CSV table of C-alpha atoms in Angstrom, one decimal:
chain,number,residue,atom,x,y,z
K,1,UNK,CA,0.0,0.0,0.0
K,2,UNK,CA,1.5,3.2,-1.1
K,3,UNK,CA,2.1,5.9,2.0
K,4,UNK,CA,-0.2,8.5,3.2
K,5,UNK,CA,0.1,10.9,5.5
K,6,UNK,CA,-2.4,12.2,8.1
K,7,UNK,CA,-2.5,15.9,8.0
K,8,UNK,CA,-4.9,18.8,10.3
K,9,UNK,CA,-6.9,20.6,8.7
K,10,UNK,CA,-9.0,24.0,9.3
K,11,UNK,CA,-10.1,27.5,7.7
K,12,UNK,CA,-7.1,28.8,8.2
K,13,UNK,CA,-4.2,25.7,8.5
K,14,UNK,CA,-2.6,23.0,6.6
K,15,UNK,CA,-0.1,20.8,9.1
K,16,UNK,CA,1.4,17.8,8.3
K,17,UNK,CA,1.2,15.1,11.2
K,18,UNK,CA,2.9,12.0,10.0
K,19,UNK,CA,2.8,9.1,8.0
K,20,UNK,CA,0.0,6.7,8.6
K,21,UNK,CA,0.3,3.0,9.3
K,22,UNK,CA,-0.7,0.2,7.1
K,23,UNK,CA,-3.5,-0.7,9.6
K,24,UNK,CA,-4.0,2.9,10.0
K,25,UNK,CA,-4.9,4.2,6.7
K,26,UNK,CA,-7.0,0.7,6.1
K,27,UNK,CA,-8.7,1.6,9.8
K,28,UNK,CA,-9.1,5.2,8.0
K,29,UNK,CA,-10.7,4.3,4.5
K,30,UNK,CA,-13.1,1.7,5.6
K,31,UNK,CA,-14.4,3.7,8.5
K,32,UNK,CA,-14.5,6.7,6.1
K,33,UNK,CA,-16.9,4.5,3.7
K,34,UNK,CA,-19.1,2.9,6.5
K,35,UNK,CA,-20.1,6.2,8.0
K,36,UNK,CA,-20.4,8.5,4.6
K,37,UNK,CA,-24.1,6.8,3.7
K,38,UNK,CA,-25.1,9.3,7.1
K,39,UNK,CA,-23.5,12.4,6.1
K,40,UNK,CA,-25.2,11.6,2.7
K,41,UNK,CA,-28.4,11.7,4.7
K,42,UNK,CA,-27.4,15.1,6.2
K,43,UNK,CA,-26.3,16.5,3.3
K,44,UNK,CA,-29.7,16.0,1.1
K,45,UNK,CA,-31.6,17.9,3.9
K,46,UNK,CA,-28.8,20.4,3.9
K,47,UNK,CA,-29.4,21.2,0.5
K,48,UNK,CA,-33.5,22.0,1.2
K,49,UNK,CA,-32.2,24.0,4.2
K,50,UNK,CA,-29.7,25.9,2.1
K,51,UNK,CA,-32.3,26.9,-0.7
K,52,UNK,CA,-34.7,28.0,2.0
K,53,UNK,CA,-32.1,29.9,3.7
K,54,UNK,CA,-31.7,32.0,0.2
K,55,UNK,CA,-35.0,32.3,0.0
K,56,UNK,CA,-35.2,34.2,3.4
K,57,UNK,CA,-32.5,36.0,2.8
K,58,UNK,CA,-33.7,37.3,-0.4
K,59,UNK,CA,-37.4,38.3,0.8
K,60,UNK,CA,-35.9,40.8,3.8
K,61,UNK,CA,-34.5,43.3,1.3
K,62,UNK,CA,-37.3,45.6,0.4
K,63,UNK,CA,-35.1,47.7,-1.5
K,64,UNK,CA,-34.1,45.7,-4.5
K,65,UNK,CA,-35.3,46.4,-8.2
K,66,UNK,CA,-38.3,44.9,-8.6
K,67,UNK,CA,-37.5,43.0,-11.9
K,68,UNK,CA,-34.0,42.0,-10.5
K,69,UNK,CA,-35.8,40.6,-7.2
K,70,UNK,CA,-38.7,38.4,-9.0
K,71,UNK,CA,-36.3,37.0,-12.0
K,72,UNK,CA,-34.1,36.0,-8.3
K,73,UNK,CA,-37.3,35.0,-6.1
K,74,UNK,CA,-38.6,32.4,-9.1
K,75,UNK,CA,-34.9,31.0,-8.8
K,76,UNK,CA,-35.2,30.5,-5.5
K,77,UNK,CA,-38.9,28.9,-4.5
K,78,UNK,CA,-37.5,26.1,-8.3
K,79,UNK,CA,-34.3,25.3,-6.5
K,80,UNK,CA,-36.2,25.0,-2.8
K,81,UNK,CA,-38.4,23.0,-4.5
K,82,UNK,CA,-36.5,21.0,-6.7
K,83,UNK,CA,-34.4,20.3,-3.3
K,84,UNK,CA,-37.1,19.4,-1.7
K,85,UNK,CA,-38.2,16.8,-4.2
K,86,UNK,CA,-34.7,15.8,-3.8
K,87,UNK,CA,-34.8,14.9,-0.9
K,88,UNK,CA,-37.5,12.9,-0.7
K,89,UNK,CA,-36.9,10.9,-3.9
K,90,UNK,CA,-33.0,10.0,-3.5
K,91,UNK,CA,-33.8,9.2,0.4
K,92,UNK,CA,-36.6,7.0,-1.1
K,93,UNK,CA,-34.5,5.4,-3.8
K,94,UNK,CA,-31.5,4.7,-1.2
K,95,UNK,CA,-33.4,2.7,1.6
K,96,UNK,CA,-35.2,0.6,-1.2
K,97,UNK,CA,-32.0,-0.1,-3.2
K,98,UNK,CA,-29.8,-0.8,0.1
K,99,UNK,CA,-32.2,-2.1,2.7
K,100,UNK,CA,-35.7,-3.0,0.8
K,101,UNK,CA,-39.3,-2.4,0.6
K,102,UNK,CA,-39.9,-4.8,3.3
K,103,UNK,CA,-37.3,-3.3,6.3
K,104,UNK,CA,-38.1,-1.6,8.8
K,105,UNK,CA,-36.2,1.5,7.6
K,106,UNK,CA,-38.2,1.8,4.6
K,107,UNK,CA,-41.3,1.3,6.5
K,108,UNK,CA,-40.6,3.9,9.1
K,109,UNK,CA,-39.5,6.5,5.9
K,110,UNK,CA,-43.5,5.6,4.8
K,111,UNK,CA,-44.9,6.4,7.8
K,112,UNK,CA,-43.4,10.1,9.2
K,113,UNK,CA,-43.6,11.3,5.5
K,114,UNK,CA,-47.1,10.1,5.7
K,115,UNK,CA,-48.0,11.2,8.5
K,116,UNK,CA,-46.4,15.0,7.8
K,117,UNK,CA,-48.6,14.5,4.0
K,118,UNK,CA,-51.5,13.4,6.4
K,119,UNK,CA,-51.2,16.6,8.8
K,120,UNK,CA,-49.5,19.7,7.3
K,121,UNK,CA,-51.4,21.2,4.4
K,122,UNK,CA,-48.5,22.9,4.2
K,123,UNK,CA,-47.1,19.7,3.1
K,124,UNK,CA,-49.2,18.3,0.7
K,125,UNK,CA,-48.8,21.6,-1.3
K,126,UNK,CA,-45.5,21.9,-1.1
K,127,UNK,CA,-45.0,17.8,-2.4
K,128,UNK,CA,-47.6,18.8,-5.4
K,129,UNK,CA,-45.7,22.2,-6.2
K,130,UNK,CA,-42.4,20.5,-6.7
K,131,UNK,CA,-44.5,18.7,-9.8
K,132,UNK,CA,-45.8,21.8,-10.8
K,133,UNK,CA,-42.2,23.5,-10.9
K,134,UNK,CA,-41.5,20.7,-13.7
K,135,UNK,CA,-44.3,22.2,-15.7
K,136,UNK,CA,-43.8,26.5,-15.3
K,137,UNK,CA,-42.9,28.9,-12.4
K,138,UNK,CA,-44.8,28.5,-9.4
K,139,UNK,CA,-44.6,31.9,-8.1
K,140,UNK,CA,-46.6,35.0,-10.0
K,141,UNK,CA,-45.4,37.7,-8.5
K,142,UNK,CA,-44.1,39.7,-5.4
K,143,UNK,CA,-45.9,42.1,-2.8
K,144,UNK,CA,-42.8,44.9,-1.5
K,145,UNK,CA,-43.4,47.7,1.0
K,146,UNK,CA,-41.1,50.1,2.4
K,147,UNK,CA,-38.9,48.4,5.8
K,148,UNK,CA,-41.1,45.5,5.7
K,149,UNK,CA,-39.8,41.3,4.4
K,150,UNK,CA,-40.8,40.7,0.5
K,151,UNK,CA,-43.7,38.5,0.2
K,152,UNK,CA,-44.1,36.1,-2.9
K,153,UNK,CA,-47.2,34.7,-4.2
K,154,UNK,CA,-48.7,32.3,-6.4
K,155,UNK,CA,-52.1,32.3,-8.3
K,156,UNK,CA,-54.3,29.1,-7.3
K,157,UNK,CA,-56.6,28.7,-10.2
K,158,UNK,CA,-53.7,29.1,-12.7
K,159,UNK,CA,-51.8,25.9,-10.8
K,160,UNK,CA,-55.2,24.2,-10.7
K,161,UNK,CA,-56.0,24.8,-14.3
K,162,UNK,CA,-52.1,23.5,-15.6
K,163,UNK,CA,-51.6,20.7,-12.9
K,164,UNK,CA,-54.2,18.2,-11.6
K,165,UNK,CA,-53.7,17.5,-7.9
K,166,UNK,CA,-54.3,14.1,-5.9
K,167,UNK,CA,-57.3,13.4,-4.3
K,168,UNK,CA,-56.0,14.1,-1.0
K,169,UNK,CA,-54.4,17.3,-2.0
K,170,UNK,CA,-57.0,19.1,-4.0
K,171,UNK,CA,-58.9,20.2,-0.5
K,172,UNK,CA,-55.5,21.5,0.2
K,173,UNK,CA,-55.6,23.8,-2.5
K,174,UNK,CA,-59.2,24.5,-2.4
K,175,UNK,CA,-59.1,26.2,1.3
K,176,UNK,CA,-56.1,28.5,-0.3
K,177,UNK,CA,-56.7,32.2,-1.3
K,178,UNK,CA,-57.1,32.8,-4.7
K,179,UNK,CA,-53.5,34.2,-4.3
K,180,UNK,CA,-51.4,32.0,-1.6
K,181,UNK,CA,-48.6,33.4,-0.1
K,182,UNK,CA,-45.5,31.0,-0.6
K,183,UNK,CA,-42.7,31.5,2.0
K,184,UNK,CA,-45.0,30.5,5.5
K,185,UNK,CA,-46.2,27.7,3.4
K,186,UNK,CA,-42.6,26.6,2.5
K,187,UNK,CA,-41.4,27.3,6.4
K,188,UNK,CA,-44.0,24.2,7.7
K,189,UNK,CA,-42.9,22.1,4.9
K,190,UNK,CA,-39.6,22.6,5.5
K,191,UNK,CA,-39.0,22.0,9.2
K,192,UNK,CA,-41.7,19.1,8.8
K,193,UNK,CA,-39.1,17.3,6.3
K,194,UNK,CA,-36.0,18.8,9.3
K,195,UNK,CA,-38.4,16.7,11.5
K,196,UNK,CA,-37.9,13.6,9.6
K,197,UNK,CA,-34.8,14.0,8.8
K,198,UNK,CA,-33.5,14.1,12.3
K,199,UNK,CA,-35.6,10.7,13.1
K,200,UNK,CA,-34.4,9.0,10.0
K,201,UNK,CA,-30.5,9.8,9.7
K,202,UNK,CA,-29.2,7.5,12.2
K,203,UNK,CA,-31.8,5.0,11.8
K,204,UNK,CA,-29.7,1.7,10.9
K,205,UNK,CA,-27.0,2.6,13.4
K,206,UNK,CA,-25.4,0.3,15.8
K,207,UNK,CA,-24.1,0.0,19.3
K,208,UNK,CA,-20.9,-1.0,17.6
K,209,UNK,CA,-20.9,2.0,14.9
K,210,UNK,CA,-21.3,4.3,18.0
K,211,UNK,CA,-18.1,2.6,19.4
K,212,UNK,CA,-16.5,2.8,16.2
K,213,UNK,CA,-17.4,7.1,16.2
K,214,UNK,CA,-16.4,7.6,19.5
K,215,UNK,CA,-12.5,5.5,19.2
K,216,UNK,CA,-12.0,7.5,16.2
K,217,UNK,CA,-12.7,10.5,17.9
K,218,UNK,CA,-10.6,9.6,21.1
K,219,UNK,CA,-7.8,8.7,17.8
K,220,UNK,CA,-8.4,12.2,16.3
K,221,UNK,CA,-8.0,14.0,19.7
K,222,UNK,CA,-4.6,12.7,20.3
K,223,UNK,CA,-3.5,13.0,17.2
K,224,UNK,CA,-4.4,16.9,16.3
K,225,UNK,CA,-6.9,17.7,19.5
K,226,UNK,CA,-10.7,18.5,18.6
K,227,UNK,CA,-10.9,20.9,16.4
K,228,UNK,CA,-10.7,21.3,12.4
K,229,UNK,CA,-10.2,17.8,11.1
K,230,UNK,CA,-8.3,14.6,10.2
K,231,UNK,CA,-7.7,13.8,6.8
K,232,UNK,CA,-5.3,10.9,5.2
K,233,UNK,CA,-4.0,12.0,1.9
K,234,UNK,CA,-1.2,13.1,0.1
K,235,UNK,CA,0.7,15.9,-1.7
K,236,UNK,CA,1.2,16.4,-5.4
K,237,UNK,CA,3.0,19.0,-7.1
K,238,UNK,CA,1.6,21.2,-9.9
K,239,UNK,CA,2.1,18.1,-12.6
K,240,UNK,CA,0.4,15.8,-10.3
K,241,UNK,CA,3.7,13.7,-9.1
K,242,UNK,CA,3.8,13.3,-5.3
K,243,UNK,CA,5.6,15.5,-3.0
K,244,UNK,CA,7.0,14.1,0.2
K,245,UNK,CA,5.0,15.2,3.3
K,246,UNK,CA,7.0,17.1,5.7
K,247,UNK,CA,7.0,20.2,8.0
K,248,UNK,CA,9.6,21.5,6.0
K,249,UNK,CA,8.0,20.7,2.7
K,250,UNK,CA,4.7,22.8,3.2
K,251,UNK,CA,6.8,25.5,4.4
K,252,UNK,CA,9.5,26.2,1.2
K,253,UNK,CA,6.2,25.4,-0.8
K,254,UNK,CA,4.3,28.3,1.1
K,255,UNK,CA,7.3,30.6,0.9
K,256,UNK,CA,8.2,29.8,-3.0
K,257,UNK,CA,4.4,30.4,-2.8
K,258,UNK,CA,4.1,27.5,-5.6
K,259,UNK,CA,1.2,25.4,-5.7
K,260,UNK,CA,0.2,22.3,-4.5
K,261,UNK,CA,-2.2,19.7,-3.9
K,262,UNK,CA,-4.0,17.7,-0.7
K,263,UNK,CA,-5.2,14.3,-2.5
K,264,UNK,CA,-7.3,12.3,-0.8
K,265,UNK,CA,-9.6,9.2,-1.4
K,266,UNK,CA,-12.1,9.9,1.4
K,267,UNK,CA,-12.8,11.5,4.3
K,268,UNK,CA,-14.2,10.2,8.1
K,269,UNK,CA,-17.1,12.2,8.7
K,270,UNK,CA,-16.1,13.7,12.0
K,271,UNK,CA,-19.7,15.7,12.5
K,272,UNK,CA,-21.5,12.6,12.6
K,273,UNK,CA,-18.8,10.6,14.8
K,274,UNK,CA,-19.5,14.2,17.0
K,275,UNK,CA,-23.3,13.4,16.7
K,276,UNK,CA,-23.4,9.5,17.7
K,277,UNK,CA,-21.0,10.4,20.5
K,278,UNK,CA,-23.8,13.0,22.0
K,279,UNK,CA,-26.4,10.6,21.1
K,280,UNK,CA,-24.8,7.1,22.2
K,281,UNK,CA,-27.4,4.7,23.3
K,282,UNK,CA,-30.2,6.5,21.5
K,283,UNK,CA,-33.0,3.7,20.2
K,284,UNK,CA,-32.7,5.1,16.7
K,285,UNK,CA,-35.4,3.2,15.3
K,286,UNK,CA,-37.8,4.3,17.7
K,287,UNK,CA,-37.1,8.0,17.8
């Protein structure tokens, strides 16, 4: 196996450590790949979060040009949306492909996303706008006054007339104004799917995998303490050859200011060794 090197890593540092063991950098890869399935499960509701968060942060501007702000808002509520569906349909996809139809992961998915359809109008509109987006913008147009948030809207016979909701979302619809107001319908749907996510990340965990989070913690710590993080790699020069990993290396490459590369295969996911640490000996599947 060719040599790696384990190396800290923040906002503002690059340190070499030292070279990593055979056993080590085995240790490394396979724990990297056995725990990245449950950032993956973090990272698709980061994405909805992220597209929400631009949304916000768009609507409290009352100042913009009004042509520049709605060409930017209908960006927005499509990527929120399109995140949204996302979500939903790669989470979907994943537990049937890995686990099945039949597990109790899949099962459980079924159930909190039907029972958020079954509750939240907000919900249901929000799953059926996401088909809608596929077919034109959902949003008509924007309300502004002076010192007060942006408020976007959508028109409810137009989406009616173009889209043809399911049975159990057309009452949805039908106790809407004629011109809905999108952002406080997105906010429910949105911390309804955060509400799922947070049951469902850690579902298939083990006692063992928590063991496994907190050793490579305790590892990490002594190596480079607790904060930035651990990564195996190596260096390569400008034409991609390999550079020995030293103190001194880094430091006449930073000086000569010539660049160079940190190559690595994969990466432990040190926020969710940090999570099943402060959750060790939850019951995942019932919480």
């Amino acid at each position: 196996m060719d040599i790696e090197y384990f190396f800290y890593v923040d906002e503002n540092e690059l340190r070499h450590l030292r070279s990593a063991s055979a056993i080590e950098q085995k240790w490394y890869h396979s724990l990297a790949q056995e725990f990245q399935p449950y950032q993956k499960n973090i990272d698709r509701f980061e994405r909805v979060n992220d597209s929400f968060c631009a949304l916000a942060e768009l609507l409290k501007d009352s100042k913009q040009n009004v042509a520049q702000l709605e060409r930017n808002a209908k960006k927005d509520v499509a990527n929120f949306l399109y995140s949204f569906n996302e979500c939903l349909d790669h989470w979907q996809t994943y537990i049937d492909r890995t686990y099945g139809k039949d597990s109790g992961y899949f099962l459980r998915y079924k159930e909190l996303t039907s029972r958020a359809f079954d509750n939240y109008d907000e919900y249901k509109i929000t799953y059926a706008l996401r088909n809608f987006q596929h077919v034109d913008d959902v949003m008509d147009r924007v309300s502004m006054y002076l010192d007060e948030p942006v408020k976007i809207y959508a028109n409810k016979q137009r989406i009616l007339n173009s889209f043809n909701p399911s049975p159990k979302q057309r009452p949805a619809f039908e106790r809407l104004p004629d011109h809905f107001e999108l952002y406080s319908i997105f906010e429910v749907a949105k911390n309804q799917l955060e509400a799922i996510e947070k049951r469902l990340m850690f579902y298939p965990v083990t006692a063992e995998q928590e063991s496994k989070a907190i050793h490579a913690l305790e590892f990490k710590e002594q190596l480079c303490g607790i904060k930035g993080v651990l990564l195996l790699g190596k260096l390569l020069d400008e034409q991609g050859q390999e550079i020995a990993a030293t103190d001194q290396t880094i430091l006449k490459l930073s000086r000569n200011r010539e660049k160079f590369t940190l190559a690595y295969q994969d990466e432990i996911p040190w926020g969710v060794c940090k999570l099943l640490q402060l959750l060790q000996g939850t019951d995942y599947q019932h919480f």
